[in-house]
Amino acid sequence: MKKQSRKVVIAGNWKMNKTRPEAAELAKQLADVAKAPNVEVVVCVPFTNLETVVNEFSLAAVKVGAQNVHFAKSGAFTGEISTDMLCELGVQYVIIGHSERRQYFGETDATVNSRTKAALDAGLTPLMCIGELLEEREAGITEEVLARQTKLAFAGFTAEEVCKTVIAYEPVWAIGTGKTATAAQAGEACGFIRGVVAKLYGADVADAVTIQYGGSMNAQNAAELLAQEDVDGGLIGGASLVAEDFKAIIKAAVDGN
Ligand code: 13P
């Protein structure tokens, strides 16, 4: 299967930004994003903004995602949110294992695996994040890290579950630093991850799975990054907070598709 037949997903990650009125305002500015064949547009917003943004996009082509979800159905997990809570709101996507959660909130490959499984069981599409630290890249172990994270995230998964997961390759050194991976570095890493999936699940599954690049993607560099054979979209932080910039990235994806 060629790049053209894979689903492209352009997802904004608003991280811990926007009060409800601010979220409503940004959503209004994005509500006229046109539906494009094979390019899905998603915004992943703080829990407190989910209902507001789902309502703003009720007639729009933009889908809504959360930034985390717990693996248990319900229970004594103070501060956590369940898949049922997200689905009932009309949420369709969820970011899992973002490097900021791994770095600051004790997320591990094992919890990424459990959360991804729970999301899939509930019918949510996980945007499952992996990526190497700067010191890992400098030590020449990028591929080792990506292979380990991919294998552990998918441990016990069926081929169908892997196909339904979106993998987001986010090199930690490129997040919020203004330091983008070059298009070649992004393409190479996404291609390597696809190869790991191929070894585990075969070429058909690897060819079908959507792999995004994330890390300082912006209106200027999006077209070149998205043109890479193995880059099927983007997970965008800073630039997704400015409607004009996010729309330019969406346009780059649609034009290049
Ligand atoms: P920036 O686009 O701000 O670098 O953030 C990337 C990211 O972490 C998306 O999840």
XYZ file of N, CA and C and ligand atoms in Angstrom:
781
model
N 0.855 -1.194 0.000
C 0.000 0.000 0.000
C 0.896 1.252 0.000
N 0.548 2.197 -0.801
C 1.370 3.399 -0.913
C 0.878 4.472 0.055
N 1.733 5.451 0.282
C 1.416 6.575 1.160
C 0.013 7.140 0.893
N -0.326 7.309 -0.383
C -1.592 7.941 -0.771
C -2.814 7.205 -0.228
N -2.678 5.920 0.034
C -3.859 5.187 0.485
C -3.965 5.130 2.016
N -2.957 5.680 2.707
C -3.056 5.721 4.169
C -3.783 6.981 4.605
N -4.473 6.866 5.773
C -5.172 8.048 6.291
C -4.149 9.049 6.842
N -4.300 10.303 6.448
C -3.452 11.370 6.991
C -4.188 11.991 8.174
N -3.506 12.132 9.290
C -4.143 12.743 10.457
C -3.334 13.967 10.897
N -3.976 15.119 10.839
C -3.372 16.361 11.321
C -4.041 16.679 12.653
N -3.284 16.560 13.729
C -3.873 16.737 15.056
C -3.181 17.863 15.811
N -3.981 18.760 16.354
C -3.452 19.795 17.220
C -3.444 19.287 18.653
N -2.365 19.564 19.365
C -2.305 19.247 20.790
C -2.208 20.577 21.528
N -3.321 20.967 22.110
C -3.355 22.276 22.778
C -2.615 22.250 24.108
N -2.230 21.064 24.578
C -1.533 20.902 25.866
C -2.320 21.634 26.963
N -1.659 22.250 27.938
C -2.409 22.899 29.029
C -2.603 24.380 28.706
N -3.360 24.630 27.646
C -3.625 25.999 27.207
C -5.112 26.171 26.931
N -5.591 27.369 27.143
C -6.947 27.814 26.824
C -7.979 27.545 27.933
N -8.561 28.644 28.391
C -9.745 28.550 29.251
C -10.928 28.238 28.337
N -12.092 28.017 28.907
C -13.239 27.676 28.042
C -13.583 28.771 27.028
N -13.683 30.035 27.440
C -13.990 31.054 26.418
C -12.901 31.135 25.333
N -11.659 30.975 25.734
C -10.567 31.008 24.742
C -10.653 29.803 23.800
N -11.016 28.665 24.370
C -11.148 27.450 23.557
C -12.292 27.612 22.551
N -13.397 28.180 23.010
C -14.550 28.390 22.119
C -14.164 29.314 20.972
N -13.397 30.331 21.290
C -12.960 31.301 20.287
C -12.074 30.634 19.212
N -11.108 29.856 19.666
C -10.214 29.181 18.713
C -10.997 28.156 17.883
N -11.913 27.442 18.535
C -12.715 26.449 17.804
C -13.574 27.129 16.737
N -14.123 28.271 17.071
C -14.933 29.025 16.081
C -14.093 29.368 14.848
N -12.844 29.739 15.099
C -11.958 30.106 13.977
C -11.584 28.891 13.114
N -11.742 27.694 13.696
C -11.373 26.478 12.948
C -12.580 25.761 12.358
N -13.772 26.231 12.710
C -14.986 25.486 12.356
C -15.229 25.412 10.851
N -14.600 26.302 10.080
C -14.832 26.268 8.632
C -13.790 25.429 7.881
N -12.983 24.680 8.615
C -12.041 23.775 7.942
C -12.852 22.792 7.098
N -12.525 22.727 5.826
C -13.334 21.895 4.920
C -12.985 20.419 5.061
N -13.982 19.593 4.859
C -13.749 18.153 4.884
C -12.931 17.792 3.646
N -11.873 17.035 3.847
C -11.048 16.636 2.706
C -10.943 15.119 2.696
N -10.998 14.531 1.526
C -10.897 13.079 1.484
C -9.544 12.631 2.017
N -9.578 11.701 2.932
C -8.356 11.077 3.444
C -7.490 11.935 4.372
N -7.925 13.166 4.681
C -7.191 13.944 5.688
C -8.138 14.224 6.850
N -7.784 13.686 8.006
C -8.611 13.879 9.194
C -7.977 14.996 10.045
N -8.791 15.932 10.481
C -8.295 17.014 11.326
C -8.862 16.841 12.735
N -7.998 16.921 13.704
C -8.366 16.659 15.098
C -7.771 17.749 15.974
N -8.492 18.153 17.021
C -7.830 18.965 18.048
C -7.962 18.254 19.389
N -6.837 18.116 20.080
C -6.801 17.441 21.378
C -6.679 18.515 22.448
N -7.715 18.651 23.229
C -7.832 19.803 24.131
C -7.847 19.345 25.592
N -7.622 20.261 26.519
C -7.706 19.895 27.946
C -9.099 19.344 28.281
N -9.166 18.495 29.276
C -10.449 17.869 29.658
C -11.550 18.908 29.850
N -11.192 20.018 30.484
C -12.208 21.035 30.809
C -12.790 21.693 29.555
N -12.118 21.551 28.416
C -12.609 22.184 27.181
C -13.326 21.215 26.250
N -13.357 19.946 26.616
C -13.885 18.951 25.671
C -15.324 19.248 25.263
N -16.178 19.477 26.257
C -17.599 19.671 25.941
C -17.781 20.920 25.065
N -17.114 21.988 25.436
C -17.191 23.249 24.684
C -16.790 23.036 23.231
N -15.677 22.355 23.030
C -15.132 22.204 21.677
C -15.968 21.202 20.866
N -16.437 20.136 21.511
C -17.335 19.196 20.811
C -18.559 19.960 20.315
N -19.112 20.821 21.141
C -20.292 21.597 20.725
C -19.970 22.545 19.579
N -18.842 23.219 19.672
C -18.449 24.151 18.600
C -18.276 23.428 17.262
N -17.811 22.173 17.324
C -17.545 21.422 16.089
C -18.687 20.487 15.704
N -19.874 20.685 16.291
C -20.958 19.725 16.043
C -21.289 19.618 14.556
N -21.113 20.694 13.807
C -21.419 20.654 12.368
C -20.138 20.738 11.530
N -19.006 20.704 12.190
C -17.736 20.912 11.480
C -17.053 19.586 11.146
N -16.027 19.693 10.297
C -15.287 18.494 9.886
C -14.193 18.135 10.897
N -14.015 18.983 11.912
C -12.920 18.769 12.866
C -13.367 17.817 13.979
N -12.527 16.823 14.267
C -12.826 15.863 15.331
C -12.135 16.313 16.621
N -12.624 15.778 17.738
C -12.093 16.214 19.036
C -11.395 15.047 19.748
N -10.269 15.364 20.355
C -9.521 14.368 21.113
C -9.187 14.875 22.507
N -8.930 13.927 23.410
C -8.436 14.263 24.749
C -6.919 14.058 24.749
N -6.285 14.358 25.869
C -4.819 14.271 25.932
C -4.326 13.112 26.792
N -5.276 12.346 27.329
C -4.914 11.188 28.146
C -6.201 10.446 28.475
N -6.084 9.179 28.866
C -7.251 8.450 29.367
C -6.755 7.312 30.252
N -7.561 6.971 31.244
C -7.145 5.881 32.139
C -7.534 4.528 31.566
N -6.873 3.463 32.062
C -7.157 2.132 31.512
C -8.287 1.411 32.228
N -8.640 1.857 33.448
C -9.738 1.175 34.153
C -11.076 1.758 33.697
N -12.109 0.959 33.813
C -13.457 1.386 33.409
C -13.957 2.512 34.305
N -13.707 2.357 35.610
C -14.138 3.348 36.601
C -13.479 2.969 37.915
N -13.664 3.775 38.936
C -13.159 3.370 40.245
C -12.340 4.426 40.950
N -11.572 3.983 41.926
C -10.844 4.887 42.808
C -9.524 5.303 42.171
N -9.603 6.216 41.208
C -8.411 6.718 40.514
C -8.509 8.242 40.451
N -8.323 8.841 41.600
C -8.492 10.292 41.724
C -7.691 11.056 40.671
N -8.382 11.951 40.001
C -7.701 12.786 39.010
C -7.684 12.198 37.615
N -8.194 10.988 37.452
C -8.157 10.346 36.137
C -9.526 10.435 35.445
N -9.539 10.147 34.157
C -10.738 10.220 33.322
C -10.858 8.898 32.566
N -12.076 8.365 32.479
C -12.249 7.049 31.834
C -12.654 7.177 30.373
N -12.543 6.063 29.667
C -12.954 6.045 28.247
C -14.450 6.333 28.122
N -15.263 5.779 29.047
C -16.720 6.033 28.981
C -17.011 7.526 29.071
N -16.278 8.213 29.927
C -16.495 9.660 30.110
C -16.194 10.404 28.812
N -15.145 9.989 28.121
C -14.774 10.650 26.860
C -15.785 10.323 25.763
N -16.136 9.047 25.647
C -17.046 8.636 24.563
C -18.407 9.303 24.719
N -18.868 9.384 25.957
C -20.191 9.964 26.198
C -20.227 11.430 25.763
N -19.083 12.091 25.827
C -18.999 13.506 25.420
C -18.921 13.689 23.907
N -18.630 12.613 23.194
C -18.467 12.746 21.743
C -17.019 12.887 21.314
N -16.120 12.523 22.213
C -14.685 12.555 21.900
C -14.340 11.312 21.063
N -13.482 11.473 20.045
C -13.164 10.344 19.169
C -11.688 9.940 19.174
N -10.836 10.826 19.631
C -9.388 10.558 19.629
C -8.827 10.771 21.031
N -7.678 10.179 21.299
C -6.997 10.477 22.563
C -5.484 10.290 22.403
N -4.745 11.297 22.848
C -3.273 11.196 22.847
C -2.871 10.287 24.006
N -1.944 9.383 23.741
C -1.466 8.508 24.815
C 0.054 8.466 24.804
N 0.625 8.571 25.993
C 2.078 8.423 26.135
C 2.870 9.592 25.596
N 2.270 10.777 25.599
C 3.035 11.953 25.169
C 4.310 12.053 26.002
N 5.378 12.546 25.408
C 6.661 12.583 26.133
C 6.564 13.428 27.396
N 5.671 14.442 27.384
C 5.529 15.252 28.610
C 4.904 14.428 29.731
N 4.059 13.486 29.379
C 3.485 12.601 30.403
C 4.527 11.574 30.850
N 5.342 11.129 29.908
C 6.390 10.174 30.276
C 7.416 10.865 31.168
N 7.730 12.127 30.832
C 8.793 12.872 31.521
C 8.356 13.370 32.898
N 7.137 13.917 32.991
C 6.724 14.596 34.237
C 5.723 13.811 35.064
N 5.048 12.812 34.477
C 3.948 12.168 35.202
C 4.070 10.649 35.274
N 5.280 10.164 35.107
C 5.533 8.748 35.377
C 4.916 7.776 34.385
N 4.561 8.261 33.208
C 4.024 7.349 32.185
C 5.128 6.404 31.748
N 4.812 5.123 31.616
C 5.817 4.139 31.188
C 5.318 3.402 29.948
N 6.181 2.607 29.345
C 5.753 1.811 28.196
C 4.589 0.902 28.589
N 4.594 0.427 29.831
C 3.516 -0.473 30.280
C 2.191 0.274 30.404
N 2.215 1.483 30.960
C 0.947 2.221 31.089
C 0.475 2.710 29.718
N 1.417 2.998 28.838
C 1.037 3.387 27.466
C 0.300 2.216 26.803
N 0.822 1.023 27.013
C 0.180 -0.175 26.465
C -1.251 -0.325 27.008
N -1.413 -0.202 28.324
C -2.754 -0.381 28.932
C -3.722 0.703 28.483
N -3.239 1.930 28.438
C -4.147 3.034 28.051
C -4.541 2.913 26.577
N -3.583 2.533 25.740
C -3.889 2.392 24.314
C -4.928 1.295 24.105
N -4.755 0.187 24.822
C -5.691 -0.942 24.715
C -7.090 -0.513 25.155
N -7.152 0.203 26.268
C -8.456 0.645 26.781
C -9.133 1.589 25.791
N -8.354 2.478 25.196
C -8.911 3.417 24.214
C -9.492 2.648 23.031
N -8.729 1.701 22.510
C -9.203 0.921 21.359
C -10.464 0.130 21.716
N -10.476 -0.477 22.900
C -11.647 -1.260 23.328
C -12.900 -0.393 23.369
N -12.700 0.903 23.657
C -13.847 1.818 23.773
C -14.209 2.452 22.429
N -13.425 2.157 21.398
C -13.712 2.738 20.076
C -13.079 4.106 19.856
N -12.189 4.498 20.756
C -11.447 5.756 20.565
C -10.213 5.463 19.702
N -9.779 6.427 18.920
C -8.537 6.258 18.163
C -7.377 6.832 18.969
N -6.442 5.963 19.377
C -5.290 6.481 20.129
C -4.258 7.123 19.203
N -3.727 8.250 19.629
C -2.547 8.841 18.990
C -1.411 8.478 19.939
N -0.747 7.385 19.668
C 0.206 6.797 20.610
C 1.609 7.347 20.317
N 2.164 8.068 21.307
C 3.410 8.805 21.076
C 4.649 8.023 21.495
N 5.647 8.074 20.642
C 6.963 7.537 20.978
C 8.014 8.541 20.486
N 9.211 8.398 20.978
C 10.265 9.307 20.518
C 11.454 9.265 21.445
N 12.612 9.552 20.871
C 13.861 9.459 21.638
C 14.231 10.804 22.260
N 14.984 10.741 23.359
C 15.530 11.940 24.000
C 16.773 12.386 23.227
N 17.198 13.621 23.460
C 18.397 14.136 22.786
C 19.610 13.252 23.088
N 19.757 12.894 24.392
C 20.956 12.094 24.725
C 20.906 10.706 24.073
N 19.713 10.199 23.846
C 19.592 8.896 23.176
C 19.982 9.023 21.694
N 19.542 10.125 21.058
C 19.938 10.340 19.655
C 21.457 10.508 19.580
N 21.997 11.308 20.519
C 23.439 11.553 20.473
C 24.253 10.296 20.762
N 23.666 9.390 21.537
C 24.375 8.138 21.836
C 24.184 7.102 20.729
N 23.431 7.483 19.703
C 23.257 6.568 18.560
C 22.284 5.437 18.826
N 21.380 5.629 19.806
C 20.462 4.516 20.118
C 19.000 4.856 19.778
N 18.810 5.809 18.861
C 17.453 6.199 18.476
C 16.626 4.986 18.041
N 17.191 4.172 17.168
C 16.411 3.051 16.636
C 16.077 2.037 17.729
N 17.041 1.838 18.620
C 16.819 0.904 19.732
C 15.634 1.379 20.573
N 15.623 2.690 20.868
C 14.573 3.276 21.702
C 13.218 3.165 21.005
N 13.186 3.509 19.722
C 11.916 3.474 18.989
C 11.395 2.043 18.860
N 12.296 1.106 18.663
C 11.877 -0.300 18.544
C 11.301 -0.777 19.875
N 11.996 -0.429 20.969
C 11.515 -0.859 22.290
C 10.154 -0.259 22.590
N 10.016 1.047 22.375
C 8.744 1.712 22.682
C 7.602 1.135 21.830
N 7.886 0.879 20.562
C 6.844 0.342 19.670
C 6.435 -1.058 20.112
N 7.434 -1.903 20.375
C 7.140 -3.294 20.752
C 6.363 -3.352 22.049
N 6.773 -2.558 23.036
C 6.092 -2.616 24.333
C 4.706 -1.986 24.264
N 4.565 -0.932 23.474
C 3.242 -0.296 23.348
C 2.247 -1.273 22.746
N 2.702 -2.095 21.814
C 1.798 -2.999 21.099
C 1.796 -4.426 21.669
N 2.479 -4.658 22.771
C 2.551 -6.018 23.315
C 1.143 -6.563 23.552
N 0.865 -7.713 22.971
C -0.433 -8.365 23.166
C -1.522 -7.850 22.235
N -1.192 -6.954 21.325
C -2.196 -6.382 20.413
C -2.380 -7.275 19.190
N -3.610 -7.267 18.659
C -3.863 -7.938 17.390
C -3.462 -7.004 16.250
N -3.358 -7.571 15.056
C -3.034 -6.756 13.874
C -4.097 -5.682 13.666
N -5.331 -6.053 13.888
C -6.431 -5.094 13.699
C -6.294 -3.909 14.657
N -5.895 -4.205 15.884
C -5.714 -3.126 16.872
C -4.571 -2.192 16.462
N -3.526 -2.759 15.936
C -2.391 -1.932 15.501
C -2.828 -1.027 14.346
N -3.603 -1.576 13.427
C -4.076 -0.779 12.274
C -4.939 0.394 12.724
N -5.654 0.209 13.831
C -6.546 1.274 14.306
C -5.822 2.327 15.142
N -4.557 2.064 15.452
C -3.772 3.007 16.262
C -2.998 3.950 15.343
N -2.984 5.219 15.693
C -2.118 6.172 14.997
C -0.853 6.299 15.833
N 0.293 6.105 15.200
C 1.566 6.263 15.922
C 2.064 7.691 15.676
N 2.436 8.377 16.746
C 3.011 9.715 16.593
C 4.489 9.643 16.965
N 5.353 9.867 15.981
C 6.786 9.924 16.268
C 7.135 11.353 16.660
N 7.486 11.531 17.926
C 7.840 12.863 18.417
C 9.211 12.814 19.087
N 10.260 13.195 18.358
C 11.576 13.249 18.993
C 11.533 14.305 20.100
N 11.875 13.902 21.305
C 11.669 14.787 22.457
C 12.455 16.087 22.322
N 13.611 16.011 21.680
C 14.469 17.192 21.506
C 13.873 18.213 20.541
N 12.836 17.827 19.816
C 12.244 18.755 18.841
C 10.923 19.345 19.336
N 10.516 18.965 20.551
C 9.207 19.412 21.043
C 9.330 20.757 21.741
N 8.645 21.748 21.189
C 8.597 23.060 21.818
C 9.943 23.772 21.850
N 10.894 23.264 21.099
C 12.233 23.832 21.135
C 12.491 24.699 19.912
N 11.597 24.603 18.923
C 11.827 25.302 17.666
C 12.829 24.538 16.808
N 13.367 23.442 17.362
C 14.334 22.605 16.640
C 13.547 21.498 15.970
N 13.307 21.605 14.688
C 12.561 20.542 14.011
C 13.537 19.494 13.528
N 13.078 18.255 13.527
C 13.872 17.245 12.835
C 13.866 17.654 11.368
N 14.928 17.393 10.660
C 14.877 17.664 9.222
C 13.871 16.692 8.627
N 13.394 17.041 7.442
C 12.424 16.157 6.794
C 13.027 14.760 6.638
N 14.308 14.717 6.321
C 14.957 13.414 6.135
C 15.014 12.627 7.444
N 15.325 13.327 8.559
C 15.368 12.634 9.869
C 13.987 12.117 10.247
N 12.955 12.952 10.020
C 11.591 12.548 10.355
C 11.171 11.359 9.501
N 11.473 11.444 8.219
C 11.102 10.362 7.303
C 11.807 9.066 7.647
N 13.078 9.197 8.003
C 13.876 8.016 8.330
C 13.330 7.325 9.588
N 13.046 8.129 10.616
C 12.553 7.542 11.867
C 11.170 6.915 11.668
N 10.287 7.602 10.942
C 8.944 7.043 10.703
C 9.058 5.761 9.878
N 9.980 5.755 8.925
C 10.203 4.554 8.121
C 10.737 3.413 8.975
N 11.602 3.761 9.920
C 12.140 2.730 10.803
C 11.023 2.118 11.660
N 10.151 2.993 12.181
C 9.025 2.507 13.011
C 8.123 1.597 12.166
N 7.884 1.994 10.927
C 7.049 1.162 10.045
C 7.707 -0.214 9.851
N 9.019 -0.205 9.782
C 9.746 -1.470 9.642
C 9.587 -2.354 10.877
N 9.564 -1.728 12.053
C 9.373 -2.498 13.294
C 7.966 -3.124 13.274
N 6.989 -2.346 12.858
C 5.612 -2.871 12.774
C 5.552 -4.011 11.749
N 6.289 -3.860 10.656
C 6.301 -4.908 9.620
C 6.863 -6.212 10.181
N 7.936 -6.091 10.969
C 8.539 -7.302 11.545
C 7.565 -7.988 12.496
N 6.798 -7.182 13.230
C 5.890 -7.739 14.232
C 4.587 -8.258 13.616
N 4.071 -7.527 12.625
C 2.704 -7.810 12.147
C 2.608 -8.028 10.647
N 3.715 -7.900 9.931
C 3.697 -8.114 8.491
C 3.572 -6.810 7.717
N 3.884 -6.905 6.432
C 3.958 -5.705 5.585
C 2.600 -5.033 5.400
N 1.530 -5.810 5.337
C 0.208 -5.200 5.091
C -0.188 -4.273 6.230
N 0.059 -4.725 7.452
C -0.282 -3.902 8.621
C 0.617 -2.668 8.646
N 1.891 -2.869 8.399
C 2.840 -1.740 8.408
C 2.479 -0.707 7.344
N 2.059 -1.189 6.190
C 1.701 -0.272 5.096
C 0.425 0.500 5.400
N -0.419 -0.066 6.251
C -1.725 0.554 6.517
C -1.686 1.544 7.686
N -0.718 1.391 8.583
C -0.756 2.181 9.826
C -0.310 3.635 9.570
N -1.049 4.552 10.158
C -0.727 5.978 10.033
C 0.366 6.344 11.031
N 1.433 6.978 10.546
C 2.520 7.424 11.427
C 2.706 8.932 11.250
N 2.453 9.658 12.321
C 2.598 11.123 12.280
C 3.994 11.531 12.740
N 4.388 12.730 12.321
C 5.567 13.365 12.911
C 5.097 14.511 13.812
N 5.744 14.689 14.952
C 5.443 15.822 15.820
C 6.724 16.413 16.381
N 6.764 17.724 16.514
C 7.941 18.406 17.067
C 8.233 19.636 16.239
N 7.728 20.783 16.728
C 7.963 22.067 16.051
C 7.523 22.071 14.592
N 6.461 21.312 14.269
C 5.907 21.425 12.915
C 5.174 22.760 12.837
N 5.353 23.454 11.736
C 4.710 24.759 11.603
C 4.296 25.020 10.158
N 3.731 26.202 9.935
C 3.204 26.525 8.605
C 4.298 26.497 7.540
N 5.530 26.785 7.952
C 6.630 26.870 6.988
C 7.216 25.489 6.634
N 7.334 24.624 7.638
C 8.035 23.359 7.356
C 7.098 22.174 7.108
N 5.779 22.392 7.263
C 4.836 21.260 7.200
C 4.879 20.535 5.861
N 4.864 21.293 4.765
C 4.771 20.642 3.446
C 5.938 19.678 3.227
N 7.138 20.129 3.610
C 8.304 19.279 3.368
C 8.278 18.017 4.254
N 7.871 18.211 5.510
C 7.808 17.060 6.417
C 6.742 16.072 5.940
N 5.575 16.607 5.567
C 4.446 15.751 5.178
C 4.671 15.065 3.834
N 5.624 15.574 3.067
C 5.899 14.968 1.754
C 6.722 13.681 1.888
N 7.280 13.445 3.065
C 8.081 12.234 3.258
C 7.206 10.993 3.114
N 7.731 10.002 2.440
C 6.966 8.781 2.137
C 6.333 8.154 3.394
N 7.048 8.178 4.511
C 6.526 7.491 5.696
C 5.894 8.419 6.726
N 5.733 9.677 6.403
C 5.110 10.636 7.339
C 3.665 10.872 6.894
N 2.728 10.407 7.732
C 1.306 10.469 7.340
C 0.535 11.473 8.178
N 1.121 12.609 8.435
C 0.381 13.606 9.214
C 1.259 14.214 10.273
N 0.652 15.015 11.132
C 1.422 15.698 12.148
C 0.678 15.810 13.456
N 1.442 15.843 14.544
C 0.892 16.150 15.870
C 1.551 17.473 16.251
N 0.722 18.497 16.356
C 1.241 19.862 16.380
C 0.891 20.548 17.689
N 1.898 21.054 18.371
C 1.670 21.761 19.621
C 1.457 23.242 19.380
N 2.525 24.028 19.568
C 2.454 25.490 19.506
C 1.669 26.046 18.327
N 1.951 25.552 17.134
C 1.313 26.119 15.935
C -0.176 25.796 15.863
N -0.645 24.851 16.670
C -2.090 24.526 16.632
C -2.897 25.507 17.481
N -2.199 26.378 18.201
C -2.897 27.368 19.043
C -3.219 28.640 18.268
N -2.726 28.721 17.047
C -2.981 29.888 16.196
C -3.732 29.384 14.962
N -5.008 29.783 14.838
C -5.876 29.215 13.802
C -5.236 29.299 12.414
N -4.697 30.460 12.103
C -4.099 30.671 10.785
C -2.969 29.671 10.492
N -2.122 29.460 11.497
C -0.988 28.552 11.322
C -1.461 27.106 11.194
N -2.426 26.729 12.048
C -2.928 25.351 11.999
C -3.603 25.103 10.651
N -4.349 26.094 10.172
C -5.013 25.940 8.873
C -4.003 25.824 7.735
N -2.881 26.520 7.857
C -1.842 26.423 6.815
C -1.253 25.010 6.801
N -1.113 24.409 7.975
C -0.592 23.030 8.041
C -1.613 22.067 7.432
N -2.889 22.284 7.741
C -3.943 21.436 7.160
C -3.912 21.561 5.631
N -3.752 22.792 5.159
C -3.714 23.022 3.703
C -2.533 22.270 3.077
N -1.401 22.327 3.768
C -0.206 21.612 3.246
C -0.506 20.115 3.129
N -1.229 19.578 4.108
C -1.564 18.152 4.081
C -2.528 17.843 2.949
N -3.529 18.680 2.776
C -4.534 18.448 1.735
C -3.896 18.599 0.350
N -3.109 19.650 0.184
C -2.464 19.888 -1.114
C -1.495 18.768 -1.489
N -0.837 18.236 -0.481
C 0.193 17.220 -0.756
C -0.374 15.821 -0.872
N -1.661 15.689 -0.654
C -2.223 14.333 -0.583
C -2.707 13.817 -1.942
P 5.408 21.637 19.393
O 4.720 21.587 18.037
O 5.010 22.824 20.206
O 6.859 21.394 19.281
O 4.814 20.379 20.204
C 4.832 19.144 19.609
C 4.050 18.222 20.467
O 4.464 17.892 21.554
C 2.751 17.764 19.975
O 2.236 16.782 20.796
